[in-house]
Short mmCIF file of C-alpha atoms and ligand atoms in Angstrom, two decimals:
data_model
loop_
_atom_site.label_atom_id
_atom_site.label_comp_id
_atom_site.label_asym_id
_atom_site.label_seq_id
_atom_site.Cartn_x
_atom_site.Cartn_y
_atom_site.Cartn_z
CA MET A 1 173.12 -85.05 -23.79
CA THR A 2 171.69 -83.84 -26.26
CA ASN A 3 172.44 -81.78 -29.28
CA THR A 4 169.38 -79.12 -28.57
CA THR A 5 170.50 -75.79 -27.04
CA GLN A 6 166.37 -74.97 -28.32
CA GLY A 7 164.39 -78.50 -26.93
CA ASN A 8 163.62 -79.24 -22.77
CA CYS A 9 161.41 -82.58 -23.34
CA THR A 10 163.53 -85.16 -22.62
CA GLU A 11 162.92 -89.13 -23.13
CA GLY A 12 161.34 -90.09 -20.22
CA GLY A 13 159.27 -87.75 -20.29
CA SER A 14 161.03 -84.84 -17.26
CA VAL A 15 160.73 -81.39 -18.33
CA GLY A 16 163.55 -79.07 -17.35
CA PRO A 17 166.06 -76.49 -19.16
CA ILE A 18 168.80 -77.59 -21.04
CA ARG A 19 171.88 -76.89 -18.51
CA GLN A 20 175.14 -76.27 -21.24
CA ALA A 21 178.19 -77.85 -19.97
CA VAL A 22 181.44 -77.73 -20.64
CA LEU A 23 183.54 -81.92 -20.94
CA VAL A 24 186.24 -81.95 -18.84
CA ILE A 25 188.82 -84.52 -20.09
CA ASN A 26 192.13 -84.89 -18.40
CA CYS A 27 193.68 -88.07 -20.38
CA GLY A 28 196.28 -90.73 -19.32
CA SER A 29 198.17 -93.03 -20.88
CA SER A 30 195.55 -95.93 -19.91
CA SER A 31 193.11 -93.83 -17.86
CA VAL A 32 189.83 -90.80 -18.60
CA LYS A 33 189.20 -89.09 -16.18
CA PHE A 34 186.13 -86.49 -16.84
CA ALA A 35 183.79 -84.20 -14.85
CA LEU A 36 181.07 -81.67 -16.78
CA ILE A 37 180.64 -78.61 -15.20
CA ASP A 38 177.69 -76.95 -16.09
CA THR A 39 179.02 -73.56 -16.96
CA ALA A 40 175.58 -71.43 -15.49
CA SER A 41 175.87 -73.53 -11.39
CA SER A 42 180.00 -74.14 -12.54
CA GLU A 43 179.13 -77.76 -10.67
CA PRO A 44 180.18 -80.38 -11.79
CA LEU A 45 176.80 -82.59 -13.67
CA ILE A 46 178.74 -85.70 -13.83
CA THR A 47 181.97 -86.70 -12.90
CA GLY A 48 183.88 -90.67 -13.52
CA LEU A 49 187.47 -92.66 -15.22
CA VAL A 50 187.66 -95.05 -17.57
CA GLU A 51 190.97 -97.09 -16.92
CA CYS A 52 192.17 -100.28 -17.71
CA LEU A 53 191.90 -99.40 -20.93
CA ASN A 54 193.42 -101.76 -23.82
CA SER A 55 192.56 -104.34 -21.42
CA ALA A 56 189.68 -106.77 -20.08
CA ASP A 57 190.29 -105.19 -16.97
CA ALA A 58 189.13 -101.98 -18.75
CA GLU A 59 185.90 -99.85 -16.55
CA LEU A 60 184.37 -97.25 -16.82
CA SER A 61 183.69 -95.40 -13.23
CA TRP A 62 181.25 -92.42 -12.59
CA LYS A 63 179.05 -90.01 -10.04
CA VAL A 64 175.55 -88.73 -11.10
CA ASP A 65 173.76 -86.25 -7.64
CA GLY A 66 175.85 -88.34 -4.91
CA GLN A 67 175.66 -91.97 -7.24
CA LYS A 68 178.02 -94.23 -7.78
CA ALA A 69 177.87 -96.01 -10.86
CA SER A 70 179.89 -98.06 -13.34
CA LYS A 71 180.13 -100.76 -16.17
CA ALA A 72 182.77 -102.91 -17.70
CA LEU A 73 183.90 -101.65 -20.71
CA PRO A 74 186.50 -105.48 -21.82
CA ASP A 75 189.16 -104.28 -24.44
CA ALA A 76 188.11 -100.93 -24.44
CA ASP A 77 190.56 -98.49 -26.67
CA LEU A 78 190.10 -95.18 -25.71
CA VAL A 79 188.07 -93.75 -28.81
CA ALA A 80 185.19 -97.05 -27.31
CA GLY A 81 186.17 -95.66 -24.13
CA LEU A 82 184.83 -91.69 -24.78
CA SER A 83 181.44 -92.76 -27.01
CA GLU A 84 180.91 -95.20 -23.22
CA VAL A 85 180.50 -91.35 -21.72
CA ILE A 86 178.31 -90.06 -23.86
CA ALA A 87 176.77 -92.34 -22.79
CA VAL A 88 175.83 -91.57 -19.11
CA LEU A 89 175.76 -87.56 -19.56
CA PRO A 90 172.60 -86.53 -18.18
CA ALA A 91 170.29 -85.74 -20.76
CA ASP A 92 169.50 -82.93 -20.18
CA ALA A 93 173.03 -82.11 -20.17
CA GLU A 94 174.61 -80.15 -23.44
CA VAL A 95 178.02 -80.18 -24.28
CA VAL A 96 179.22 -76.96 -26.19
CA ALA A 97 183.44 -77.05 -25.78
CA VAL A 98 186.07 -80.09 -24.44
CA GLY A 99 188.48 -78.95 -22.59
CA HIS A 100 191.25 -81.22 -21.82
CA ARG A 101 194.71 -80.71 -19.90
CA VAL A 102 197.16 -81.13 -20.54
CA VAL A 103 200.67 -81.46 -19.26
CA HIS A 104 203.81 -79.73 -20.92
CA GLY A 105 202.99 -76.72 -23.14
CA ALA A 106 206.22 -75.42 -23.05
CA GLU A 107 207.15 -71.84 -24.28
CA GLU A 108 205.01 -72.45 -27.12
CA PHE A 109 202.11 -71.71 -24.62
CA SER A 110 201.13 -69.31 -22.09
CA GLY A 111 197.26 -69.57 -22.54
CA SER A 112 194.77 -72.17 -23.08
CA VAL A 113 194.09 -72.58 -27.23
CA MET A 114 191.90 -74.21 -29.16
CA LEU A 115 193.67 -77.49 -30.85
CA CYS A 116 193.28 -76.80 -33.85
CA ASP A 117 196.26 -78.94 -37.24
CA LYS A 118 199.24 -76.20 -35.61
CA VAL A 119 198.59 -76.12 -32.60
CA MET A 120 198.76 -80.60 -32.62
CA GLY A 121 202.37 -80.50 -34.45
CA ALA A 122 203.47 -77.34 -31.00
CA LEU A 123 201.81 -80.49 -29.06
CA GLU A 124 203.85 -82.87 -30.64
CA ARG A 125 206.53 -81.34 -30.58
CA CYS A 126 206.69 -80.87 -26.54
CA SER A 127 205.89 -84.43 -26.22
CA THR A 128 209.69 -85.10 -26.18
CA LEU A 129 210.08 -82.65 -23.31
CA ALA A 130 206.77 -84.71 -21.35
CA PRO A 131 207.12 -88.49 -23.02
CA LEU A 132 205.34 -89.73 -19.88
CA HIS A 133 203.13 -87.26 -20.46
CA ASN A 134 202.13 -85.65 -23.25
CA PRO A 135 201.40 -88.25 -26.39
CA ALA A 136 198.84 -89.76 -23.85
CA ASN A 137 196.69 -86.54 -23.64
CA ILE A 138 197.11 -86.16 -27.47
CA GLU A 139 195.67 -90.06 -28.00
CA GLY A 140 192.64 -87.99 -26.10
CA ILE A 141 192.06 -85.35 -28.48
CA ARG A 142 192.69 -86.91 -31.15
CA ALA A 143 190.17 -89.11 -29.53
CA SER A 144 188.47 -86.79 -28.09
CA GLN A 145 187.64 -84.53 -32.09
CA LYS A 146 186.35 -88.18 -33.48
CA VAL A 147 183.65 -88.26 -30.26
CA PHE A 148 182.62 -84.81 -30.84
CA PRO A 149 182.82 -83.87 -33.87
CA GLY A 150 182.02 -79.93 -34.44
CA LEU A 151 182.95 -79.43 -30.76
CA PRO A 152 185.37 -76.58 -29.84
CA GLN A 153 188.18 -78.48 -27.47
CA VAL A 154 190.39 -76.01 -25.67
CA GLY A 155 193.86 -77.51 -24.92
CA VAL A 156 194.31 -76.28 -21.27
CA PHE A 157 198.32 -76.50 -19.71
CA ASP A 158 199.63 -76.98 -15.97
CA THR A 159 202.85 -75.06 -17.95
CA ALA A 160 201.44 -71.99 -18.81
CA PHE A 161 200.71 -70.27 -15.38
CA HIS A 162 204.22 -71.16 -15.25
CA GLN A 163 205.27 -68.49 -18.90
CA THR A 164 205.60 -65.90 -16.46
CA LEU A 165 209.05 -66.21 -14.41
CA PRO A 166 211.86 -64.75 -14.88
CA PRO A 167 214.85 -66.09 -16.70
CA HIS A 168 216.82 -65.96 -13.09
CA ALA A 169 213.88 -68.00 -11.61
CA TYR A 170 213.85 -70.33 -14.63
CA LEU A 171 217.38 -70.72 -15.88
CA TYR A 172 219.15 -73.82 -14.44
CA PRO A 173 223.22 -72.42 -13.19
CA VAL A 174 224.27 -75.14 -16.70
CA PRO A 175 225.41 -74.61 -19.93
CA TYR A 176 223.24 -72.35 -21.29
CA GLU A 177 223.34 -73.93 -24.83
CA TRP A 178 220.89 -77.17 -23.13
CA TYR A 179 218.05 -74.13 -22.40
CA THR A 180 219.06 -72.35 -26.73
CA ASP A 181 219.21 -75.56 -28.60
CA LEU A 182 217.41 -78.05 -26.43
CA GLY A 183 215.28 -76.14 -23.86
CA VAL A 184 216.25 -77.53 -20.39
CA ARG A 185 214.90 -75.07 -17.79
CA ARG A 186 212.05 -74.68 -15.38
CA TYR A 187 208.97 -75.04 -16.69
CA GLY A 188 207.10 -76.15 -13.02
CA PHE A 189 203.49 -77.94 -13.41
CA HIS A 190 199.98 -77.32 -10.87
CA GLY A 191 199.46 -73.14 -13.50
CA THR A 192 195.80 -75.10 -13.22
CA SER A 193 195.92 -75.19 -9.65
CA HIS A 194 198.19 -72.74 -8.58
CA ARG A 195 196.21 -70.58 -10.50
CA TYR A 196 192.85 -71.17 -9.17
CA VAL A 197 193.56 -70.90 -5.72
CA ALA A 198 195.20 -68.07 -6.70
CA GLU A 199 191.80 -66.06 -7.83
CA GLU A 200 190.36 -67.99 -4.50
CA THR A 201 192.64 -66.22 -1.89
CA THR A 202 192.00 -62.80 -3.79
CA ARG A 203 188.63 -63.61 -3.31
CA ARG A 204 188.80 -64.91 0.51
CA LEU A 205 190.48 -62.24 1.61
CA GLY A 206 189.75 -59.20 0.28
CA LYS A 207 192.00 -58.24 -1.79
CA ASP A 208 192.98 -56.64 -5.16
CA MET A 209 194.54 -59.70 -7.87
CA SER A 210 197.36 -56.94 -8.37
CA ASP A 211 197.71 -56.80 -5.46
CA LEU A 212 198.74 -60.16 -3.10
CA SER A 213 201.49 -61.85 -2.85
CA ILE A 214 201.27 -65.55 -1.81
CA VAL A 215 202.49 -68.50 -1.64
CA ILE A 216 200.96 -71.25 -2.68
CA ALA A 217 201.82 -75.24 -2.55
CA HIS A 218 200.13 -77.93 -4.27
CA LEU A 219 200.58 -81.10 -2.13
CA GLY A 220 198.63 -84.10 -4.07
CA ASN A 221 200.10 -87.12 -4.71
CA GLY A 222 202.44 -84.38 -6.71
CA CYS A 223 203.75 -81.57 -4.61
CA SER A 224 204.19 -77.82 -5.70
CA ALA A 225 205.39 -74.68 -4.70
CA CYS A 226 204.41 -71.26 -6.01
CA ALA A 227 205.07 -67.75 -5.91
CA ILE A 228 201.92 -65.34 -6.87
CA GLU A 229 202.84 -61.30 -7.19
CA GLY A 230 200.45 -59.44 -8.91
CA GLY A 231 198.59 -62.58 -9.73
CA GLN A 232 201.33 -63.85 -11.98
CA SER A 233 203.41 -66.61 -10.75
CA VAL A 234 206.88 -65.63 -10.46
CA ASP A 235 208.56 -69.48 -9.07
CA THR A 236 207.61 -72.64 -8.43
CA THR A 237 209.68 -75.77 -7.04
CA MET A 238 209.20 -77.84 -10.45
CA GLY A 239 210.95 -77.68 -13.44
CA LEU A 240 212.08 -79.46 -16.71
CA SER A 241 209.95 -82.33 -15.12
CA PRO A 242 207.44 -82.83 -12.40
CA LEU A 243 210.54 -84.76 -10.55
CA GLU A 244 212.28 -81.54 -9.13
CA GLY A 245 211.28 -79.36 -6.19
CA LEU A 246 209.05 -80.87 -2.81
CA VAL A 247 208.83 -84.42 -1.79
CA MET A 248 206.06 -86.67 -3.44
CA GLY A 249 204.31 -90.19 -2.24
CA THR A 250 207.22 -92.19 -4.79
CA ARG A 251 208.44 -88.52 -6.02
CA SER A 252 211.93 -88.18 -5.37
CA GLY A 253 212.54 -84.14 -5.15
CA ASP A 254 215.49 -82.43 -5.25
CA ILE A 255 218.27 -84.72 -4.18
CA ASP A 256 222.79 -84.09 -5.39
CA PRO A 257 222.27 -84.41 -8.94
CA ALA A 258 225.46 -86.37 -8.58
CA LEU A 259 223.28 -90.07 -7.67
CA HIS A 260 222.58 -90.55 -10.36
CA GLU A 261 226.33 -91.72 -10.55
CA PHE A 262 226.77 -92.26 -7.49
CA ILE A 263 224.30 -95.13 -7.05
CA SER A 264 224.77 -95.90 -11.15
CA LYS A 265 228.13 -97.35 -9.45
CA ALA A 266 227.42 -98.12 -5.87
CA LYS A 267 224.38 -101.04 -7.12
CA GLY A 268 225.00 -101.14 -11.27
CA TRP A 269 221.71 -99.46 -12.31
CA SER A 270 221.39 -97.86 -15.59
CA LEU A 271 219.40 -94.46 -16.35
CA GLU A 272 216.65 -95.72 -16.65
CA ARG A 273 216.45 -98.07 -13.17
CA ILE A 274 217.25 -94.75 -10.61
CA MET A 275 215.41 -92.69 -12.20
CA THR A 276 212.49 -95.27 -12.37
CA ALA A 277 213.51 -95.13 -8.24
CA LEU A 278 213.63 -91.46 -8.23
CA ASN A 279 210.70 -90.97 -9.39
CA LYS A 280 208.04 -94.41 -8.42
CA GLU A 281 209.56 -95.96 -4.11
CA SER A 282 210.58 -92.06 -3.16
CA GLY A 283 209.71 -89.54 -1.52
CA LEU A 284 207.13 -90.70 1.15
CA LEU A 285 207.06 -93.93 0.66
CA GLY A 286 211.02 -94.24 0.25
CA ILE A 287 211.43 -92.77 2.60
CA SER A 288 208.06 -94.72 5.04
CA GLY A 289 209.79 -98.16 2.93
CA GLN A 290 205.61 -97.88 3.50
CA SER A 291 203.22 -95.95 1.53
CA ASN A 292 202.90 -92.98 -0.79
CA ASP A 293 199.84 -92.00 1.18
CA MET A 294 199.51 -89.57 3.84
CA ARG A 295 196.26 -90.32 5.60
CA THR A 296 198.35 -93.79 6.00
CA LEU A 297 201.37 -93.07 7.45
CA VAL A 298 200.43 -90.42 9.54
CA ASN A 299 197.89 -92.99 10.39
CA ALA A 300 201.08 -95.10 11.72
CA MET A 301 203.12 -92.23 13.17
CA ASP A 302 200.45 -91.77 15.45
CA GLU A 303 200.67 -95.87 16.53
CA GLY A 304 204.04 -95.08 16.59
CA ASN A 305 206.26 -95.77 14.05
CA GLU A 306 209.26 -94.14 13.59
CA ARG A 307 209.87 -94.14 9.79
CA ALA A 308 206.52 -92.82 8.59
CA ALA A 309 207.02 -90.17 10.79
CA LEU A 310 210.61 -89.98 10.15
CA ALA A 311 209.46 -89.60 5.97
CA ILE A 312 206.38 -86.84 7.21
CA GLU A 313 209.51 -84.24 8.93
CA VAL A 314 211.64 -84.85 5.84
CA PHE A 315 207.91 -83.58 3.68
CA ALA A 316 207.33 -80.91 6.37
CA TYR A 317 210.57 -79.52 7.03
CA ARG A 318 211.66 -79.39 2.91
CA LEU A 319 208.26 -78.02 2.44
CA ALA A 320 208.86 -74.84 4.55
CA LYS A 321 212.49 -75.21 3.14
CA SER A 322 211.00 -74.21 -0.70
CA ILE A 323 207.94 -71.33 0.77
CA LEU A 324 210.24 -69.74 2.82
CA GLY A 325 213.54 -70.12 -0.12
CA LEU A 326 210.49 -69.07 -2.37
CA THR A 327 209.18 -65.98 -0.95
CA ALA A 328 212.73 -64.21 -2.35
CA ALA A 329 210.56 -63.71 -4.75
CA LEU A 330 208.09 -61.01 -3.19
CA THR A 331 208.79 -58.48 -2.70
CA LYS A 332 205.83 -58.80 0.40
CA LEU A 333 203.86 -62.16 1.95
CA ASP A 334 200.36 -61.45 2.48
CA ALA A 335 199.14 -65.54 2.99
CA ILE A 336 201.06 -69.23 3.16
CA VAL A 337 198.42 -71.31 0.78
CA PHE A 338 198.10 -74.95 1.41
CA THR A 339 195.71 -77.44 -0.83
CA GLY A 340 195.27 -80.34 -2.39
CA GLY A 341 194.76 -84.06 -0.65
CA ILE A 342 197.55 -83.36 1.42
CA GLY A 343 197.63 -79.39 1.64
CA GLU A 344 193.53 -79.63 2.67
CA ASN A 345 192.72 -82.61 5.59
CA SER A 346 195.91 -82.74 6.83
CA HIS A 347 196.23 -80.82 9.57
CA LYS A 348 198.86 -82.39 10.62
CA VAL A 349 200.99 -81.17 8.35
CA ARG A 350 200.42 -78.54 8.09
CA ALA A 351 201.22 -77.89 11.67
CA LYS A 352 204.09 -79.84 11.09
CA THR A 353 204.75 -77.70 7.53
CA LEU A 354 204.80 -74.55 10.03
CA ALA A 355 206.78 -75.31 13.12
CA HIS A 356 209.61 -74.92 10.72
CA MET A 357 208.63 -71.47 10.01
CA ARG A 358 209.85 -70.04 14.06
CA VAL A 359 211.09 -66.97 11.61
CA LEU A 360 207.85 -65.62 10.13
CA GLY A 361 206.42 -66.04 13.22
CA VAL A 362 203.64 -67.79 11.70
CA GLN A 363 201.42 -68.60 15.36
CA ILE A 364 198.86 -71.51 14.41
CA ASP A 365 194.78 -71.54 16.01
CA PRO A 366 194.62 -75.26 17.03
CA GLU A 367 191.02 -76.17 16.90
CA LEU A 368 190.91 -73.10 13.44
CA ASN A 369 193.83 -76.28 11.47
CA ALA A 370 191.82 -78.72 13.76
CA GLN A 371 188.57 -77.99 11.93
CA ASN A 372 190.54 -77.09 8.06
CA GLY A 373 190.62 -73.26 7.80
CA ASP A 374 187.36 -70.80 8.99
CA ALA A 375 184.18 -71.59 7.23
CA ALA A 376 184.07 -67.94 5.78
CA THR A 377 188.45 -67.81 4.94
CA GLY A 378 190.12 -70.82 5.60
CA CYS A 379 192.42 -69.45 7.81
CA ILE A 380 194.04 -71.19 10.54
CA THR A 381 196.02 -68.89 11.68
CA LYS A 382 195.80 -65.90 14.30
CA GLU A 383 194.00 -62.94 14.12
CA GLY A 384 197.82 -60.22 13.41
CA THR A 385 199.85 -63.48 12.63
CA LEU A 386 201.02 -64.12 8.53
CA PRO A 387 197.73 -65.46 7.41
CA CYS A 388 197.85 -69.36 6.61
CA LEU A 389 195.05 -70.19 4.61
CA VAL A 390 193.67 -74.05 2.84
CA VAL A 391 191.84 -73.64 0.10
CA ALA A 392 190.49 -76.30 -2.24
CA THR A 393 191.53 -76.40 -5.13
CA ASN A 394 189.48 -76.82 -8.54
CA GLU A 395 190.55 -77.59 -10.97
CA GLU A 396 188.71 -79.53 -13.83
CA LEU A 397 186.34 -75.92 -13.02
CA MET A 398 189.76 -73.53 -13.44
CA ILE A 399 189.74 -75.54 -17.29
CA ALA A 400 186.04 -75.90 -17.29
CA ARG A 401 186.46 -72.17 -17.16
CA GLU A 402 189.53 -71.58 -19.22
CA THR A 403 188.01 -73.23 -22.03
CA LEU A 404 184.37 -70.95 -22.50
CA ASN A 405 187.30 -68.68 -22.21
CA VAL A 406 188.06 -69.56 -25.40
CA THR A 407 185.82 -70.46 -27.40
CA GLN A 408 183.69 -67.09 -26.57
CA SER A 409 186.93 -64.78 -27.75
P1 AMP B 501 194.78 -85.35 -4.76
O1 AMP B 501 196.53 -86.12 -5.30
O2 AMP B 501 194.95 -83.86 -4.45
O3 AMP B 501 194.34 -86.06 -4.66
O4 AMP B 501 195.51 -85.37 -3.20
C1 AMP B 501 196.20 -87.14 -2.45
C2 AMP B 501 196.76 -87.25 -1.03
O5 AMP B 501 196.54 -86.71 -0.20
C3 AMP B 501 196.95 -88.43 -0.77
O6 AMP B 501 199.02 -89.07 -0.04
C4 AMP B 501 196.02 -88.85 0.07
O7 AMP B 501 196.74 -89.64 1.63
C5 AMP B 501 196.60 -87.57 0.72
N1 AMP B 501 195.35 -87.39 2.14
C6 AMP B 501 194.36 -86.76 1.84
N2 AMP B 501 193.47 -86.97 2.49
C7 AMP B 501 193.83 -86.72 3.77
C8 AMP B 501 193.87 -86.18 4.71
N3 AMP B 501 193.03 -86.57 5.86
N4 AMP B 501 194.86 -86.80 6.03
C9 AMP B 501 195.58 -86.64 4.95
N5 AMP B 501 195.85 -86.49 4.60
C10 AMP B 501 194.68 -86.76 3.44
#
């Protein structure tokens, strides 16, 4: 990494222009994902992961120009881990800013912000709503401020894109004081991905964002769907937490809230134990009893495994039901878009989901679907029927773009 914008000679003697880049950081409780995005080409110059922090197994792994490498960092903490990241950044890259993925911005943040002291205070307040995620994000920001002093640091929130939801979409039918006093409402997540995919869909369909009404299904380990009208999120499936909504890898998504009391009495479980089951032992894993990984389940289904097939069937049916439900938020439906690891790669899941949407007259094109969409548009449906698209998400690029927007405004 260089600190200068002038020079074009690296120590190793290679000559080339300095490439300005934004470092995108996603901090979890014991890991940090990072990507250095070239501001000119929008391509990642390096991607990587520091995992198992504060343990003997701590390790930094990275990928540059398709080549993978790793380095053991026994007992490294966050600051030590990030310092090692600097050492592997390409020598001809100048980091101009750091963009942080922050999970929960509550109602405090409807856009990305420079991470000054005042903002950090607001972030701490949001932690009560995301106790599993925000403290790790905050710790990552503080470590990054130490390791990259003087560089602008920007927070990009998973929730911010959904701050345009109208009250009838974000309020729960519970005592109103829970909202006013405690902030209990739908916030929605995956906002960075939904926004990126909406912009990309606009480009692919040759439309104007102000005239686009779509539903996006982001299907990864976590899954959420979002209705977008005129470039704004108008409803989404995740809620106060990322547990609500669609069936996910290990998360249940929507269930009857009376289940908590029923299971507590039937099994003598504490609330914490039940929440662990709903977050970590449910979803695809819970129904199949085998795996949270869609690839594994599709293979098992193909080999005749009934529980795997059932898990996929529930996943697809509930997804279709949610997508159809979200159309209530739109004035028209221009397209349904699939993204995320499952959405981008599993033609079987897409086909099963769309088979539950006969009411929309969707007609899948099996050939286009099998190749994960038309090369130019990503379309997987027959001409003349509702366009359904596969669009690869790129949250790192969106965070880098947002970071630059904030630093340049
Ligand atoms: P993500 O969190 O976006 O990386 O997505 C992870 C999910 O995508 C996992 O459930 C993977 O099994 C799934 N996935 C990735 N590739 C495929 C594939 N070719 N077919 C089915 N599922 C896939």
